[in-house]
Amino acid sequence: MPPIMPTLIIVIKGLSICKESLWDEKGSYMEYTVCKVRKVITVRIIRRLTPFDHYKHNQLNLWESKYSTRGHNMAIIEAKRLTKIFGADPKKAIPLLDKGWSKEKIFAETKLTVGVNQASFSIEEGQIFVIMGLSGSGKSTLVRLLNRLIEPTIGQVLFNGTDVLKMSAEQLRTFRRKNVGMVFQKFALFPHRTVIQNIEYGLEVQGIDKKKRKAMAMESLELVGLKGWEDSYPDQLSGGMQQRVGLARGLANDPDVLLMDEAFSALDPLIRKDMQDELLELQSKMKKTIVFITHDLNEALRIGDQIALMKDGSIVQIGSPEEILMQPANKYVERFVEDVDLSKVLTASHVMIKPETITIEKGPRVALQFMRDRGVSSLYVVDKGMRLLGVVTAEDAANAIKNGLKLEDAMEREAPFASPDTMLNDLFELMSLSKFPVSIIDDNGRLKGIVIKGAVLAALSGNSSLEAGASHESA
Amino acid sequence: MNLPKIPLADWIEWLETWLETHFEPFFKLIRLLVGETVNGLETALNWFPALVLILLFTLVAWFIGKWRMALFTLIGLLIIENLGLWSQTMQTLALVLTSAFISVLIGVPMGILCARHSSVQKIVTPVLDFMQTMPAFVYLLPAVTFFSLGVVPGVISSIIFAIPPTIRLTSLGIRQVPEELVEAADAFGSTPYQKLIKLQLPIAMPTIMAGINQTIMLSLSMVVIASMIGAQGVGVYVYRAVTQGNTGVGFEAGLAIVILAIILDRLTQQIIRKSKTT
């Protein structure tokens, strides 16, 4: 049975297409030349079945399990209509929220401030859940409702099914000590304690004995790469290092969930990017569930598995980074995402297309025939395990036939390649250097797809509704 | 308008008599405790030969501060000894240290309570204002009524006058601990007691110490007034000099108080500085 996978069919409005768009029966090939790009480009995606995409199957499955269909996973945190109203007699505002009054209207009428308005979401284990919004949107309040640093007005927070809001003071302390760690925007390190004493703090209040907690704290310190700094005081460290200590402190008691409140916002951009990378690396090692607050969309897109976008205390949209970018729920989200530099968000795997391949055992004649059949001018030579060996052009094949060479000797081995996670931004140089499209190869050397200029341009040209162009460049 | 005068004076006197009759054992107990503390301290200080104690104080100054402070302590105390005011100065020191000690004992917990509960702060603040502005002579009289003449009413009125800074600055210091640090302590599951001991008090320590420094200075300023109701010490010489118009003797005794004040102030300042850097 051929695996059932989506192929992209693109309907382009507002593009004058000089060359006809061509689809063969298998839906695997399309060629067009863009002559004139008007302001509005609408790209619609229609799912189609094709047997040709089977090599992409595994990868897309992975992609889907990472980003979209997560139904089978257990939610570790679930928030139901979580609401926080600030002011005297906050319950007064609840019926008004039910009536759909806006934050401004409620404030004007009752002098009550809506911090968080009926936020509902669920976070699955091992996920990085980003809550994003501008300052004043209620994101920092929302994260504090989860561990009751701020007491919710109404609603529910379920941690592995237990209602956090019904916990006694003692139970809440245990929950905070064992299950949730927290990292703060301004680091919030204790200035009178050394680095190691800071990291130990959460263990110390649990009453873990000195020797054991020090060993645990050292482990955490090593994790963030600050070994050797344990006896320094926080003010002797740079901002980036201080936040590593904050991170180590949050991780020291090995919590199930790590809450990070604008943890990287106070750092300068380069250090921030390093910290993001390190967080992703840590997360891939430790599989922590992370709730990450940020006002920076690029940061959210970079590290988030799911993003909740907040405005005026309400969650406007929840989705994967791709969903937020491609299908903004409303004008607000659209405006939010319009300035995103897509080249730093989209990766090769988002824009790559299926290459035409031929196995190495075949002869040059077969190769030439393949190219004729499929209307392409080059083929990717692979072994039976889909490992990329080289590229053969029509010219190479013709020469090989003339000189009686094998495909192996006729193909060109110098083709640019990159991993599926490479940002488009980092692909540009590779693409400009070679006459061939960039091959996308996984860790095992298997050919996953190719990236052609047309697809990249298509991906970068729109930002509200786009998908990788499925054209095939045949030079 | 011819409203009758409020008989406030009568009420206060009635209250004084009532307290005196109903709380006598309580006052007796306090008199015993405070009296013994001052006497014990005084005896201990005067047990050492003056020169030994001077060297001891100089060494302490050396350890806590720098050589300049040690030198000042040495010369200052030698001057006091030379003026023949040594044992009186030690009596004064005993009184000051006792009232400062009791002020801290009551003031710091009081300040913590004020920091924790705004309602307590709201009640305590006007009381402190009252204690600091009411002329000291006014509460000397009831102090004598309750505790009779001697050093004890002197200590009690010193405490009344000197305790407010400790309470105020303890409360302030704890309230000034940055919100995000308190939040962090909460987020890791601290009990209120752990939060106080591990975070709030250490961070507030320089401010609390500044309050204690003020308390010591204020109780020193009470020694002359205390001598009027029979407290022994250099204050007696100042008081006597004032009543006898003897400027020279008054100046000598005053100088002894100033030297003592400077030493105590610099020592506590130095401790504050050290608590800030760690």
mmCIF file of N, CA, C and O in Angstrom, chain A residues 30-105:
data_model
loop_
_atom_site.group_PDB
_atom_site.id
_atom_site.type_symbol
_atom_site.label_atom_id
_atom_site.label_comp_id
_atom_site.label_asym_id
_atom_site.label_seq_id
_atom_site.Cartn_x
_atom_site.Cartn_y
_atom_site.Cartn_z
ATOM 1 N N MET A 30 5.717 20.000 -11.004
ATOM 2 C CA MET A 30 5.076 21.192 -11.511
ATOM 3 C C MET A 30 6.166 22.153 -11.935
ATOM 4 O O MET A 30 7.193 22.281 -11.294
ATOM 5 N N GLU A 31 5.922 22.801 -12.993
ATOM 6 C CA GLU A 31 6.936 23.746 -13.446
ATOM 7 C C GLU A 31 6.244 25.049 -13.790
ATOM 8 O O GLU A 31 5.221 25.071 -14.448
ATOM 9 N N TYR A 32 6.777 26.110 -13.316
ATOM 10 C CA TYR A 32 6.221 27.382 -13.730
ATOM 11 C C TYR A 32 7.309 28.422 -13.643
ATOM 12 O O TYR A 32 8.314 28.274 -12.953
ATOM 13 N N THR A 33 7.103 29.443 -14.378
ATOM 14 C CA THR A 33 8.032 30.555 -14.267
ATOM 15 C C THR A 33 7.234 31.753 -13.821
ATOM 16 O O THR A 33 6.194 32.063 -14.382
ATOM 17 N N VAL A 34 7.707 32.367 -12.816
ATOM 18 C CA VAL A 34 6.993 33.527 -12.329
ATOM 19 C C VAL A 34 7.484 34.735 -13.099
ATOM 20 O O VAL A 34 8.671 35.026 -13.130
ATOM 21 N N CYS A 35 6.570 35.406 -13.769
ATOM 22 C CA CYS A 35 6.992 36.565 -14.541
ATOM 23 C C CYS A 35 6.788 37.845 -13.767
ATOM 24 O O CYS A 35 7.581 38.761 -13.797
ATOM 25 N N LYS A 36 5.683 37.883 -13.066
ATOM 26 C CA LYS A 36 5.353 39.146 -12.443
ATOM 27 C C LYS A 36 4.648 38.811 -11.137
ATOM 28 O O LYS A 36 3.731 38.000 -11.111
ATOM 29 N N VAL A 37 5.125 39.385 -10.114
ATOM 30 C CA VAL A 37 4.487 39.124 -8.824
ATOM 31 C C VAL A 37 3.687 40.342 -8.430
ATOM 32 O O VAL A 37 4.218 41.434 -8.319
ATOM 33 N N ARG A 38 2.403 40.157 -8.278
ATOM 34 C CA ARG A 38 1.599 41.278 -7.797
ATOM 35 C C ARG A 38 1.658 41.305 -6.281
ATOM 36 O O ARG A 38 2.228 40.444 -5.631
ATOM 37 N N LYS A 39 1.031 42.307 -5.740
ATOM 38 C CA LYS A 39 1.120 42.481 -4.288
ATOM 39 C C LYS A 39 0.527 41.312 -3.523
ATOM 40 O O LYS A 39 1.044 40.874 -2.514
ATOM 41 N N VAL A 40 -0.600 40.847 -4.010
ATOM 42 C CA VAL A 40 -1.291 39.807 -3.249
ATOM 43 C C VAL A 40 -0.978 38.447 -3.835
ATOM 44 O O VAL A 40 -1.171 38.217 -5.014
ATOM 45 N N ILE A 41 -0.462 37.617 -3.020
ATOM 46 C CA ILE A 41 -0.232 36.252 -3.461
ATOM 47 C C ILE A 41 -1.060 35.348 -2.581
ATOM 48 O O ILE A 41 -0.962 35.393 -1.361
ATOM 49 N N THR A 42 -1.905 34.598 -3.174
ATOM 50 C CA THR A 42 -2.675 33.666 -2.381
ATOM 51 C C THR A 42 -2.249 32.268 -2.764
ATOM 52 O O THR A 42 -2.268 31.905 -3.927
ATOM 53 N N VAL A 43 -1.825 31.549 -1.779
ATOM 54 C CA VAL A 43 -1.397 30.198 -2.061
ATOM 55 C C VAL A 43 -2.293 29.271 -1.268
ATOM 56 O O VAL A 43 -2.412 29.405 -0.056
ATOM 57 N N ARG A 44 -2.972 28.430 -1.961
ATOM 58 C CA ARG A 44 -3.861 27.549 -1.226
ATOM 59 C C ARG A 44 -3.327 26.140 -1.287
ATOM 60 O O ARG A 44 -2.757 25.715 -2.283
ATOM 61 N N ILE A 45 -3.525 25.452 -0.250
ATOM 62 C CA ILE A 45 -2.966 24.116 -0.181
ATOM 63 C C ILE A 45 -4.078 23.089 -0.220
ATOM 64 O O ILE A 45 -5.032 23.160 0.545
ATOM 65 N N ILE A 46 -3.961 22.234 -1.149
ATOM 66 C CA ILE A 46 -4.941 21.162 -1.235
ATOM 67 C C ILE A 46 -4.210 19.865 -0.970
ATOM 68 O O ILE A 46 -3.122 19.635 -1.498
ATOM 69 N N ARG A 47 -4.759 19.065 -0.138
ATOM 70 C CA ARG A 47 -4.074 17.805 0.169
ATOM 71 C C ARG A 47 -4.420 16.770 -0.886
ATOM 72 O O ARG A 47 -5.559 16.613 -1.277
ATOM 73 N N ARG A 48 -3.443 16.105 -1.332
ATOM 74 C CA ARG A 48 -3.654 15.060 -2.320
ATOM 75 C C ARG A 48 -2.821 13.856 -1.986
ATOM 76 O O ARG A 48 -1.836 13.937 -1.266
ATOM 77 N N LEU A 49 -3.234 12.775 -2.500
ATOM 78 C CA LEU A 49 -2.507 11.550 -2.200
ATOM 79 C C LEU A 49 -1.562 11.240 -3.338
ATOM 80 O O LEU A 49 -1.893 11.422 -4.489
ATOM 81 N N THR A 50 -0.432 10.797 -2.976
ATOM 82 C CA THR A 50 0.489 10.372 -4.012
ATOM 83 C C THR A 50 1.418 9.296 -3.478
ATOM 84 O O THR A 50 1.866 9.368 -2.341
ATOM 85 N N PRO A 51 1.674 8.314 -4.250
ATOM 86 C CA PRO A 51 2.606 7.278 -3.802
ATOM 87 C C PRO A 51 4.044 7.755 -3.814
ATOM 88 O O PRO A 51 4.913 7.120 -3.267
ATOM 89 N N PHE A 52 4.268 8.887 -4.462
ATOM 90 C CA PHE A 52 5.642 9.298 -4.643
ATOM 91 C C PHE A 52 6.300 9.884 -3.410
ATOM 92 O O PHE A 52 7.504 9.994 -3.338
ATOM 93 N N ASP A 53 5.457 10.266 -2.505
ATOM 94 C CA ASP A 53 6.005 10.966 -1.355
ATOM 95 C C ASP A 53 6.411 10.050 -0.219
ATOM 96 O O ASP A 53 6.689 10.506 0.870
ATOM 97 N N HIS A 54 6.429 8.775 -0.502
ATOM 98 C CA HIS A 54 6.613 7.867 0.628
ATOM 99 C C HIS A 54 7.918 8.098 1.382
ATOM 100 O O HIS A 54 8.011 7.898 2.561
ATOM 101 N N TYR A 55 8.923 8.616 0.682
ATOM 102 C CA TYR A 55 10.194 8.835 1.378
ATOM 103 C C TYR A 55 10.069 9.942 2.417
ATOM 104 O O TYR A 55 10.844 10.046 3.337
ATOM 105 N N LYS A 56 9.080 10.755 2.201
ATOM 106 C CA LYS A 56 8.882 11.844 3.148
ATOM 107 C C LYS A 56 8.006 11.408 4.323
ATOM 108 O O LYS A 56 7.848 12.118 5.294
ATOM 109 N N HIS A 57 7.469 10.215 4.134
ATOM 110 C CA HIS A 57 6.477 9.739 5.064
ATOM 111 C C HIS A 57 6.911 9.827 6.525
ATOM 112 O O HIS A 57 6.307 10.479 7.358
ATOM 113 N N ASN A 58 8.042 9.157 6.774
ATOM 114 C CA ASN A 58 8.515 9.107 8.151
ATOM 115 C C ASN A 58 8.730 10.483 8.728
ATOM 116 O O ASN A 58 8.369 10.764 9.840
ATOM 117 N N GLN A 59 9.318 11.293 7.874
ATOM 118 C CA GLN A 59 9.640 12.598 8.391
ATOM 119 C C GLN A 59 8.398 13.418 8.715
ATOM 120 O O GLN A 59 8.304 14.058 9.745
ATOM 121 N N LEU A 60 7.438 13.346 7.810
ATOM 122 C CA LEU A 60 6.228 14.115 8.060
ATOM 123 C C LEU A 60 5.481 13.582 9.266
ATOM 124 O O LEU A 60 4.897 14.325 10.029
ATOM 125 N N ASN A 61 5.567 12.266 9.428
ATOM 126 C CA ASN A 61 4.949 11.688 10.612
ATOM 127 C C ASN A 61 5.558 12.258 11.878
ATOM 128 O O ASN A 61 4.870 12.629 12.806
ATOM 129 N N LEU A 62 6.880 12.319 11.829
ATOM 130 C CA LEU A 62 7.596 12.905 12.952
ATOM 131 C C LEU A 62 7.148 14.328 13.180
ATOM 132 O O LEU A 62 6.852 14.753 14.277
ATOM 133 N N TRP A 63 7.090 15.042 12.064
ATOM 134 C CA TRP A 63 6.708 16.438 12.110
ATOM 135 C C TRP A 63 5.321 16.587 12.724
ATOM 136 O O TRP A 63 5.088 17.407 13.586
ATOM 137 N N GLU A 64 4.443 15.711 12.256
ATOM 138 C CA GLU A 64 3.074 15.805 12.752
ATOM 139 C C GLU A 64 3.017 15.478 14.226
ATOM 140 O O GLU A 64 2.317 16.119 14.991
ATOM 141 N N SER A 65 3.781 14.458 14.638
ATOM 142 C CA SER A 65 3.705 14.102 16.048
ATOM 143 C C SER A 65 4.311 15.212 16.894
ATOM 144 O O SER A 65 3.926 15.429 18.019
ATOM 145 N N LYS A 66 5.246 15.955 16.302
ATOM 146 C CA LYS A 66 5.837 17.037 17.083
ATOM 147 C C LYS A 66 4.921 18.258 17.156
ATOM 148 O O LYS A 66 4.851 18.942 18.161
ATOM 149 N N TYR A 67 4.232 18.502 16.058
ATOM 150 C CA TYR A 67 3.541 19.787 16.008
ATOM 151 C C TYR A 67 2.019 19.748 16.047
ATOM 152 O O TYR A 67 1.396 20.672 16.490
ATOM 153 N N SER A 68 1.458 18.704 15.512
ATOM 154 C CA SER A 68 0.016 18.845 15.400
ATOM 155 C C SER A 68 -0.789 17.812 16.187
ATOM 156 O O SER A 68 -1.381 18.134 17.210
ATOM 157 N N THR A 69 -0.779 16.585 15.747
ATOM 158 C CA THR A 69 -1.680 15.640 16.388
ATOM 159 C C THR A 69 -1.068 15.103 17.664
ATOM 160 O O THR A 69 -0.264 14.208 17.663
ATOM 161 N N ARG A 70 -1.479 15.694 18.773
ATOM 162 C CA ARG A 70 -0.863 15.301 20.022
ATOM 163 C C ARG A 70 -1.892 14.654 20.944
ATOM 164 O O ARG A 70 -1.683 14.508 22.132
ATOM 165 N N GLY A 71 -2.998 14.317 20.354
ATOM 166 C CA GLY A 71 -4.114 13.816 21.140
ATOM 167 C C GLY A 71 -3.797 12.629 22.028
ATOM 168 O O GLY A 71 -4.339 12.501 23.114
ATOM 169 N N HIS A 72 -2.857 11.808 21.622
ATOM 170 C CA HIS A 72 -2.589 10.612 22.403
ATOM 171 C C HIS A 72 -1.751 10.896 23.635
ATOM 172 O O HIS A 72 -1.684 10.105 24.541
ATOM 173 N N ASN A 73 -1.106 12.075 23.660
ATOM 174 C CA ASN A 73 -0.282 12.388 24.827
ATOM 175 C C ASN A 73 -1.131 12.845 26.001
ATOM 176 O O ASN A 73 -2.173 13.443 25.835
ATOM 177 N N MET A 74 -0.595 12.606 27.200
ATOM 178 C CA MET A 74 -1.302 13.003 28.414
ATOM 179 C C MET A 74 -0.980 14.459 28.716
ATOM 180 O O MET A 74 0.170 14.881 28.657
ATOM 181 N N ALA A 75 -2.012 15.227 29.030
ATOM 182 C CA ALA A 75 -1.781 16.615 29.404
ATOM 183 C C ALA A 75 -1.237 16.651 30.828
ATOM 184 O O ALA A 75 -1.816 16.060 31.728
ATOM 185 N N ILE A 76 -0.107 17.346 31.013
ATOM 186 C CA ILE A 76 0.456 17.436 32.360
ATOM 187 C C ILE A 76 -0.159 18.620 33.096
ATOM 188 O O ILE A 76 -0.394 18.572 34.292
ATOM 189 N N ILE A 77 -0.428 19.675 32.327
ATOM 190 C CA ILE A 77 -1.103 20.837 32.919
ATOM 191 C C ILE A 77 -2.317 21.169 32.068
ATOM 192 O O ILE A 77 -2.238 21.186 30.846
ATOM 193 N N GLU A 78 -3.396 21.387 32.740
ATOM 194 C CA GLU A 78 -4.581 21.760 32.023
ATOM 195 C C GLU A 78 -5.208 22.954 32.734
ATOM 196 O O GLU A 78 -5.445 22.916 33.939
ATOM 197 N N ALA A 79 -5.443 24.020 31.983
ATOM 198 C CA ALA A 79 -6.084 25.189 32.567
ATOM 199 C C ALA A 79 -7.478 25.282 31.980
ATOM 200 O O ALA A 79 -7.665 25.093 30.775
ATOM 201 N N LYS A 80 -8.452 25.499 32.844
ATOM 202 C CA LYS A 80 -9.821 25.611 32.365
ATOM 203 C C LYS A 80 -10.432 26.932 32.811
ATOM 204 O O LYS A 80 -10.585 27.167 34.006
ATOM 205 N N ARG A 81 -10.728 27.759 31.850
ATOM 206 C CA ARG A 81 -11.354 29.059 32.122
ATOM 207 C C ARG A 81 -10.689 29.789 33.283
ATOM 208 O O ARG A 81 -11.344 30.341 34.173
ATOM 209 N N LEU A 82 -9.379 29.773 33.262
ATOM 210 C CA LEU A 82 -8.596 30.369 34.331
ATOM 211 C C LEU A 82 -8.697 31.893 34.232
ATOM 212 O O LEU A 82 -8.417 32.474 33.200
ATOM 213 N N THR A 83 -9.126 32.505 35.333
ATOM 214 C CA THR A 83 -9.416 33.936 35.299
ATOM 215 C C THR A 83 -8.839 34.631 36.510
ATOM 216 O O THR A 83 -8.882 34.103 37.614
ATOM 217 N N LYS A 84 -8.252 35.799 36.276
ATOM 218 C CA LYS A 84 -7.795 36.617 37.388
ATOM 219 C C LYS A 84 -8.272 38.040 37.204
ATOM 220 O O LYS A 84 -8.011 38.673 36.180
ATOM 221 N N ILE A 85 -9.024 38.513 38.179
ATOM 222 C CA ILE A 85 -9.477 39.893 38.177
ATOM 223 C C ILE A 85 -8.802 40.587 39.348
ATOM 224 O O ILE A 85 -8.800 40.063 40.462
ATOM 225 N N PHE A 86 -8.192 41.745 39.103
ATOM 226 C CA PHE A 86 -7.579 42.505 40.181
ATOM 227 C C PHE A 86 -8.538 43.583 40.652
ATOM 228 O O PHE A 86 -9.248 44.186 39.853
ATOM 229 N N GLY A 87 -8.529 43.846 41.956
ATOM 230 C CA GLY A 87 -9.365 44.897 42.502
ATOM 231 C C GLY A 87 -10.211 44.361 43.641
ATOM 232 O O GLY A 87 -10.186 43.170 43.950
ATOM 233 N N ALA A 88 -10.965 45.268 44.286
ATOM 234 C CA ALA A 88 -11.822 44.847 45.388
ATOM 235 C C ALA A 88 -13.056 44.155 44.808
ATOM 236 O O ALA A 88 -13.581 44.571 43.778
ATOM 237 N N ASP A 89 -13.474 43.086 45.456
ATOM 238 C CA ASP A 89 -14.646 42.334 45.035
ATOM 239 C C ASP A 89 -14.568 41.879 43.571
ATOM 240 O O ASP A 89 -15.408 42.219 42.746
ATOM 241 N N PRO A 90 -13.532 41.128 43.259
ATOM 242 C CA PRO A 90 -13.297 40.742 41.856
ATOM 243 C C PRO A 90 -14.402 39.881 41.241
ATOM 244 O O PRO A 90 -14.608 39.932 40.032
ATOM 245 N N LYS A 91 -15.134 39.137 42.075
ATOM 246 C CA LYS A 91 -16.142 38.230 41.515
ATOM 247 C C LYS A 91 -17.225 38.994 40.750
ATOM 248 O O LYS A 91 -17.927 38.424 39.923
ATOM 249 N N LYS A 92 -17.326 40.266 41.072
ATOM 250 C CA LYS A 92 -18.331 41.095 40.415
ATOM 251 C C LYS A 92 -18.150 41.112 38.894
ATOM 252 O O LYS A 92 -19.106 41.300 38.151
ATOM 253 N N ALA A 93 -16.899 40.952 38.477
ATOM 254 C CA ALA A 93 -16.626 41.089 37.049
ATOM 255 C C ALA A 93 -16.904 39.807 36.270
ATOM 256 O O ALA A 93 -16.974 39.832 35.042
ATOM 257 N N ILE A 94 -17.054 38.691 36.996
ATOM 258 C CA ILE A 94 -17.202 37.407 36.302
ATOM 259 C C ILE A 94 -18.405 37.376 35.354
ATOM 260 O O ILE A 94 -18.255 37.039 34.176
ATOM 261 N N PRO A 95 -19.609 37.764 35.854
ATOM 262 C CA PRO A 95 -20.754 37.739 34.925
ATOM 263 C C PRO A 95 -20.569 38.682 33.736
ATOM 264 O O PRO A 95 -21.066 38.408 32.648
ATOM 265 N N LEU A 96 -19.802 39.754 33.957
ATOM 266 C CA LEU A 96 -19.568 40.696 32.859
ATOM 267 C C LEU A 96 -18.685 40.064 31.786
ATOM 268 O O LEU A 96 -18.885 40.267 30.592
ATOM 269 N N LEU A 97 -17.695 39.286 32.249
ATOM 270 C CA LEU A 97 -16.847 38.572 31.295
ATOM 271 C C LEU A 97 -17.682 37.576 30.504
ATOM 272 O O LEU A 97 -17.510 37.410 29.301
ATOM 273 N N ASP A 98 -18.603 36.914 31.210
ATOM 274 C CA ASP A 98 -19.478 35.953 30.536
ATOM 275 C C ASP A 98 -20.311 36.636 29.462
ATOM 276 O O ASP A 98 -20.612 36.060 28.428
ATOM 277 N N LYS A 99 -20.642 37.888 29.745
ATOM 278 C CA LYS A 99 -21.419 38.636 28.753
ATOM 279 C C LYS A 99 -20.550 39.096 27.598
ATOM 280 O O LYS A 99 -21.044 39.678 26.637
ATOM 281 N N GLY A 100 -19.253 38.902 27.727
ATOM 282 C CA GLY A 100 -18.354 39.261 26.641
ATOM 283 C C GLY A 100 -17.906 40.708 26.671
ATOM 284 O O GLY A 100 -17.476 41.249 25.663
ATOM 285 N N TRP A 101 -18.004 41.352 27.837
ATOM 286 C CA TRP A 101 -17.519 42.729 27.929
ATOM 287 C C TRP A 101 -16.014 42.763 27.744
ATOM 288 O O TRP A 101 -15.310 41.837 28.137
ATOM 289 N N SER A 102 -15.516 43.870 27.195
ATOM 290 C CA SER A 102 -14.076 43.997 26.993
ATOM 291 C C SER A 102 -13.419 44.436 28.292
ATOM 292 O O SER A 102 -14.075 44.907 29.225
ATOM 293 N N LYS A 103 -12.094 44.286 28.314
ATOM 294 C CA LYS A 103 -11.304 44.697 29.476
ATOM 295 C C LYS A 103 -11.514 46.185 29.801
ATOM 296 O O LYS A 103 -11.706 46.561 30.950
ATOM 297 N N GLU A 104 -11.523 47.014 28.741
ATOM 298 C CA GLU A 104 -11.697 48.455 28.944
ATOM 299 C C GLU A 104 -13.055 48.769 29.546
ATOM 300 O O GLU A 104 -13.185 49.558 30.467
ATOM 301 N N LYS A 105 -14.068 48.114 28.993
ATOM 302 C CA LYS A 105 -15.426 48.401 29.437
ATOM 303 C C LYS A 105 -15.598 47.995 30.899
ATOM 304 O O LYS A 105 -16.189 48.740 31.692
#
